mmCIF file with all atom_site columns, C-alpha atoms in Angstrom:
data_model
loop_
_atom_site.group_PDB
_atom_site.id
_atom_site.type_symbol
_atom_site.label_atom_id
_atom_site.label_alt_id
_atom_site.label_comp_id
_atom_site.label_asym_id
_atom_site.label_entity_id
_atom_site.label_seq_id
_atom_site.pdbx_PDB_ins_code
_atom_site.Cartn_x
_atom_site.Cartn_y
_atom_site.Cartn_z
_atom_site.occupancy
_atom_site.B_iso_or_equiv
_atom_site.pdbx_formal_charge
_atom_site.auth_seq_id
_atom_site.auth_comp_id
_atom_site.auth_asym_id
_atom_site.auth_atom_id
_atom_site.pdbx_PDB_model_num
ATOM 1   C CA . GLY N 1 1   ? -10.422 -32.073 -63.335 1.00 0.00 ? 1   GLY N CA 1
ATOM 2   C CA . ASP N 1 2   ? -11.951 -30.577 -66.490 1.00 0.00 ? 2   ASP N CA 1
ATOM 3   C CA . LEU N 1 3   ? -10.788 -27.002 -65.951 1.00 0.00 ? 3   LEU N CA 1
ATOM 4   C CA . PRO N 1 4   ? -8.259  -25.516 -68.417 1.00 0.00 ? 4   PRO N CA 1
ATOM 5   C CA . HIS N 1 5   ? -6.351  -23.830 -65.562 1.00 0.00 ? 5   HIS N CA 1
ATOM 6   C CA . GLU N 1 6   ? -5.126  -24.870 -62.124 1.00 0.00 ? 6   GLU N CA 1
ATOM 7   C CA . VAL N 1 7   ? -7.229  -24.217 -59.030 1.00 0.00 ? 7   VAL N CA 1
ATOM 8   C CA . PHE N 1 8   ? -5.901  -24.779 -55.502 1.00 0.00 ? 8   PHE N CA 1
ATOM 9   C CA . SER N 1 9   ? -8.641  -25.544 -52.978 1.00 0.00 ? 9   SER N CA 1
ATOM 10  C CA . VAL N 1 10  ? -8.725  -26.246 -49.268 1.00 0.00 ? 10  VAL N CA 1
ATOM 11  C CA . LEU N 1 11  ? -11.084 -28.378 -47.200 1.00 0.00 ? 11  LEU N CA 1
ATOM 12  C CA . PHE N 1 12  ? -11.122 -27.017 -43.642 1.00 0.00 ? 12  PHE N CA 1
ATOM 13  C CA . LEU N 1 13  ? -11.972 -29.621 -40.979 1.00 0.00 ? 13  LEU N CA 1
ATOM 14  C CA . ASP N 1 14  ? -12.988 -29.538 -37.325 1.00 0.00 ? 14  ASP N CA 1
ATOM 15  C CA . PRO N 1 15  ? -11.400 -31.826 -34.667 1.00 0.00 ? 15  PRO N CA 1
ATOM 16  C CA . HIS N 1 16  ? -13.857 -34.617 -35.650 1.00 0.00 ? 16  HIS N CA 1
ATOM 17  C CA . ASN N 1 17  ? -12.875 -34.386 -39.344 1.00 0.00 ? 17  ASN N CA 1
ATOM 18  C CA . ARG N 1 18  ? -16.185 -32.750 -40.234 1.00 0.00 ? 18  ARG N CA 1
ATOM 19  C CA . MET N 1 19  ? -16.012 -30.194 -43.017 1.00 0.00 ? 19  MET N CA 1
ATOM 20  C CA . LEU N 1 20  ? -16.219 -26.582 -41.885 1.00 0.00 ? 20  LEU N CA 1
ATOM 21  C CA . ALA N 1 21  ? -15.730 -25.182 -45.382 1.00 0.00 ? 21  ALA N CA 1
ATOM 22  C CA . TYR N 1 22  ? -14.482 -25.986 -48.866 1.00 0.00 ? 22  TYR N CA 1
ATOM 23  C CA . GLU N 1 23  ? -12.894 -23.034 -50.634 1.00 0.00 ? 23  GLU N CA 1
ATOM 24  C CA . GLN N 1 24  ? -11.195 -22.500 -53.959 1.00 0.00 ? 24  GLN N CA 1
ATOM 25  C CA . MET N 1 25  ? -8.457  -20.221 -52.687 1.00 0.00 ? 25  MET N CA 1
ATOM 26  C CA . PHE N 1 26  ? -6.117  -19.662 -55.656 1.00 0.00 ? 26  PHE N CA 1
ATOM 27  C CA . ARG N 1 27  ? -6.446  -19.779 -59.428 1.00 0.00 ? 27  ARG N CA 1
ATOM 28  C CA . GLY N 1 28  ? -3.532  -20.118 -61.798 1.00 0.00 ? 28  GLY N CA 1
ATOM 29  C CA . SER N 1 29  ? -2.507  -20.872 -65.344 1.00 0.00 ? 29  SER N CA 1
ATOM 30  C CA . LEU N 1 30  ? -2.312  -24.098 -67.309 1.00 0.00 ? 30  LEU N CA 1
ATOM 31  C CA . SER N 1 31  ? 0.682   -25.381 -65.362 1.00 0.00 ? 31  SER N CA 1
ATOM 32  C CA . GLN N 1 32  ? 1.006   -23.488 -62.085 1.00 0.00 ? 32  GLN N CA 1
ATOM 33  C CA . THR N 1 33  ? -0.771  -21.608 -59.327 1.00 0.00 ? 33  THR N CA 1
ATOM 34  C CA . MET N 1 34  ? 0.681   -19.179 -56.813 1.00 0.00 ? 34  MET N CA 1
ATOM 35  C CA . VAL N 1 35  ? -0.293  -20.352 -53.316 1.00 0.00 ? 35  VAL N CA 1
ATOM 36  C CA . TYR N 1 36  ? 0.293   -18.103 -50.314 1.00 0.00 ? 36  TYR N CA 1
ATOM 37  C CA . PRO N 1 37  ? 0.775   -19.962 -46.993 1.00 0.00 ? 37  PRO N CA 1
ATOM 38  C CA . ARG N 1 38  ? -0.133  -16.827 -45.045 1.00 0.00 ? 38  ARG N CA 1
ATOM 39  C CA . GLU N 1 39  ? -3.588  -16.722 -46.661 1.00 0.00 ? 39  GLU N CA 1
ATOM 40  C CA . VAL N 1 40  ? -4.219  -20.417 -46.010 1.00 0.00 ? 40  VAL N CA 1
ATOM 41  C CA . ALA N 1 41  ? -3.171  -20.048 -42.355 1.00 0.00 ? 41  ALA N CA 1
ATOM 42  C CA . LYS N 1 42  ? -5.255  -16.905 -41.952 1.00 0.00 ? 42  LYS N CA 1
ATOM 43  C CA . ARG N 1 43  ? -8.376  -18.622 -43.263 1.00 0.00 ? 43  ARG N CA 1
ATOM 44  C CA . ALA N 1 44  ? -7.775  -21.754 -41.154 1.00 0.00 ? 44  ALA N CA 1
ATOM 45  C CA . LEU N 1 45  ? -7.570  -19.577 -38.052 1.00 0.00 ? 45  LEU N CA 1
ATOM 46  C CA . GLU N 1 46  ? -10.696 -17.613 -39.027 1.00 0.00 ? 46  GLU N CA 1
ATOM 47  C CA . LEU N 1 47  ? -12.630 -20.880 -39.324 1.00 0.00 ? 47  LEU N CA 1
ATOM 48  C CA . ASN N 1 48  ? -11.003 -22.345 -36.195 1.00 0.00 ? 48  ASN N CA 1
ATOM 49  C CA . ALA N 1 49  ? -9.977  -25.356 -38.288 1.00 0.00 ? 49  ALA N CA 1
ATOM 50  C CA . ASP N 1 50  ? -8.163  -28.260 -36.658 1.00 0.00 ? 50  ASP N CA 1
ATOM 51  C CA . SER N 1 51  ? -6.906  -29.692 -39.940 1.00 0.00 ? 51  SER N CA 1
ATOM 52  C CA . VAL N 1 52  ? -7.007  -29.233 -43.699 1.00 0.00 ? 52  VAL N CA 1
ATOM 53  C CA . ILE N 1 53  ? -6.948  -31.219 -46.914 1.00 0.00 ? 53  ILE N CA 1
ATOM 54  C CA . PHE N 1 54  ? -5.491  -29.556 -49.999 1.00 0.00 ? 54  PHE N CA 1
ATOM 55  C CA . THR N 1 55  ? -6.574  -30.308 -53.521 1.00 0.00 ? 55  THR N CA 1
ATOM 56  C CA . HIS N 1 56  ? -5.626  -28.972 -56.895 1.00 0.00 ? 56  HIS N CA 1
ATOM 57  C CA . ASN N 1 57  ? -6.146  -30.030 -60.459 1.00 0.00 ? 57  ASN N CA 1
ATOM 58  C CA . HIS N 1 58  ? -3.633  -30.842 -63.171 1.00 0.00 ? 58  HIS N CA 1
ATOM 59  C CA . PRO N 1 59  ? -5.165  -29.713 -66.493 1.00 0.00 ? 59  PRO N CA 1
ATOM 60  C CA . GLY N 1 60  ? -2.474  -31.671 -68.358 1.00 0.00 ? 60  GLY N CA 1
ATOM 61  C CA . GLY N 1 61  ? -4.033  -34.965 -67.238 1.00 0.00 ? 61  GLY N CA 1
ATOM 62  C CA . SER N 1 62  ? -1.283  -36.490 -65.076 1.00 0.00 ? 62  SER N CA 1
ATOM 63  C CA . THR N 1 63  ? -2.014  -37.082 -61.400 1.00 0.00 ? 63  THR N CA 1
ATOM 64  C CA . LYS N 1 64  ? 1.686   -37.502 -60.608 1.00 0.00 ? 64  LYS N CA 1
ATOM 65  C CA . PRO N 1 65  ? 2.764   -34.853 -58.067 1.00 0.00 ? 65  PRO N CA 1
ATOM 66  C CA . SER N 1 66  ? 5.518   -32.583 -59.350 1.00 0.00 ? 66  SER N CA 1
ATOM 67  C CA . GLN N 1 67  ? 8.515   -31.626 -57.254 1.00 0.00 ? 67  GLN N CA 1
ATOM 68  C CA . ALA N 1 68  ? 6.890   -28.200 -56.885 1.00 0.00 ? 68  ALA N CA 1
ATOM 69  C CA . ASP N 1 69  ? 3.733   -29.888 -55.515 1.00 0.00 ? 69  ASP N CA 1
ATOM 70  C CA . ILE N 1 70  ? 5.813   -31.813 -52.977 1.00 0.00 ? 70  ILE N CA 1
ATOM 71  C CA . ARG N 1 71  ? 7.742   -28.679 -51.913 1.00 0.00 ? 71  ARG N CA 1
ATOM 72  C CA . LEU N 1 72  ? 4.531   -26.652 -51.614 1.00 0.00 ? 72  LEU N CA 1
ATOM 73  C CA . THR N 1 73  ? 2.921   -29.319 -49.451 1.00 0.00 ? 73  THR N CA 1
ATOM 74  C CA . LYS N 1 74  ? 5.950   -29.337 -47.133 1.00 0.00 ? 74  LYS N CA 1
ATOM 75  C CA . THR N 1 75  ? 5.981   -25.526 -46.931 1.00 0.00 ? 75  THR N CA 1
ATOM 76  C CA . LEU N 1 76  ? 2.261   -25.403 -46.115 1.00 0.00 ? 76  LEU N CA 1
ATOM 77  C CA . THR N 1 77  ? 2.538   -28.266 -43.614 1.00 0.00 ? 77  THR N CA 1
ATOM 78  C CA . ASP N 1 78  ? 5.386   -26.527 -41.783 1.00 0.00 ? 78  ASP N CA 1
ATOM 79  C CA . ALA N 1 79  ? 3.625   -23.131 -41.789 1.00 0.00 ? 79  ALA N CA 1
ATOM 80  C CA . LEU N 1 80  ? 0.307   -24.505 -40.547 1.00 0.00 ? 80  LEU N CA 1
ATOM 81  C CA . ALA N 1 81  ? 2.004   -26.597 -37.857 1.00 0.00 ? 81  ALA N CA 1
ATOM 82  C CA . LEU N 1 82  ? 3.181   -23.334 -36.286 1.00 0.00 ? 82  LEU N CA 1
ATOM 83  C CA . VAL N 1 83  ? -0.454  -22.401 -35.614 1.00 0.00 ? 83  VAL N CA 1
ATOM 84  C CA . GLY N 1 84  ? -1.624  -25.895 -34.635 1.00 0.00 ? 84  GLY N CA 1
ATOM 85  C CA . VAL N 1 85  ? -3.325  -26.903 -37.892 1.00 0.00 ? 85  VAL N CA 1
ATOM 86  C CA . THR N 1 86  ? -2.600  -30.380 -39.288 1.00 0.00 ? 86  THR N CA 1
ATOM 87  C CA . VAL N 1 87  ? -2.394  -31.140 -42.997 1.00 0.00 ? 87  VAL N CA 1
ATOM 88  C CA . ARG N 1 88  ? -4.204  -34.460 -43.600 1.00 0.00 ? 88  ARG N CA 1
ATOM 89  C CA . ASP N 1 89  ? -3.649  -34.837 -47.354 1.00 0.00 ? 89  ASP N CA 1
ATOM 90  C CA . HIS N 1 90  ? -2.988  -33.141 -50.657 1.00 0.00 ? 90  HIS N CA 1
ATOM 91  C CA . ILE N 1 91  ? -5.042  -34.615 -53.480 1.00 0.00 ? 91  ILE N CA 1
ATOM 92  C CA . ILE N 1 92  ? -4.297  -34.023 -57.144 1.00 0.00 ? 92  ILE N CA 1
ATOM 93  C CA . VAL N 1 93  ? -7.283  -34.250 -59.460 1.00 0.00 ? 93  VAL N CA 1
ATOM 94  C CA . THR N 1 94  ? -7.576  -34.793 -63.205 1.00 0.00 ? 94  THR N CA 1
ATOM 95  C CA . ARG N 1 95  ? -10.500 -35.842 -65.341 1.00 0.00 ? 95  ARG N CA 1
ATOM 96  C CA . GLY N 1 96  ? -11.731 -38.966 -63.524 1.00 0.00 ? 96  GLY N CA 1
ATOM 97  C CA . LEU N 1 97  ? -8.488  -39.675 -61.602 1.00 0.00 ? 97  LEU N CA 1
ATOM 98  C CA . THR N 1 98  ? -7.007  -38.622 -58.268 1.00 0.00 ? 98  THR N CA 1
ATOM 99  C CA . CYS N 1 99  ? -3.733  -39.046 -56.415 1.00 0.00 ? 99  CYS N CA 1
ATOM 100 C CA . SER N 1 100 ? -3.491  -38.821 -52.637 1.00 0.00 ? 100 SER N CA 1
ATOM 101 C CA . MET N 1 101 ? -0.035  -37.610 -51.656 1.00 0.00 ? 101 MET N CA 1
ATOM 102 C CA . ALA N 1 102 ? -0.589  -39.051 -48.172 1.00 0.00 ? 102 ALA N CA 1
ATOM 103 C CA . GLN N 1 103 ? -1.356  -42.511 -49.581 1.00 0.00 ? 103 GLN N CA 1
ATOM 104 C CA . GLU N 1 104 ? 1.679   -42.262 -51.870 1.00 0.00 ? 104 GLU N CA 1
ATOM 105 C CA . GLY N 1 105 ? 3.908   -41.524 -48.841 1.00 0.00 ? 105 GLY N CA 1
ATOM 106 C CA . LEU N 1 106 ? 4.869   -38.085 -50.174 1.00 0.00 ? 106 LEU N CA 1
ATOM 107 C CA . MET N 1 107 ? 4.016   -36.161 -47.030 1.00 0.00 ? 107 MET N CA 1
#
């Protein structure tokens, strides 16, 4: 949450929700990060992940998901579903605060 730029990370989970890996996959600017669904799917398949949790920070301090965050989550969820990987959550992090998109009903 303290970084001056956005970082998009993925928690890769096994069928028992145990963590296989946590990876910072993409780094961006102050207000956006380019995320490539193909790369996320490729890594999930390499790790034989059953599910994933996404997380990224908002350097600006707001945990409120943007429309771009909601669209990205839907795009990733649809892409990963094609290869049998479930998206469990997308968590937005700021300094000391988090927002779970799953808990907010946004996915």
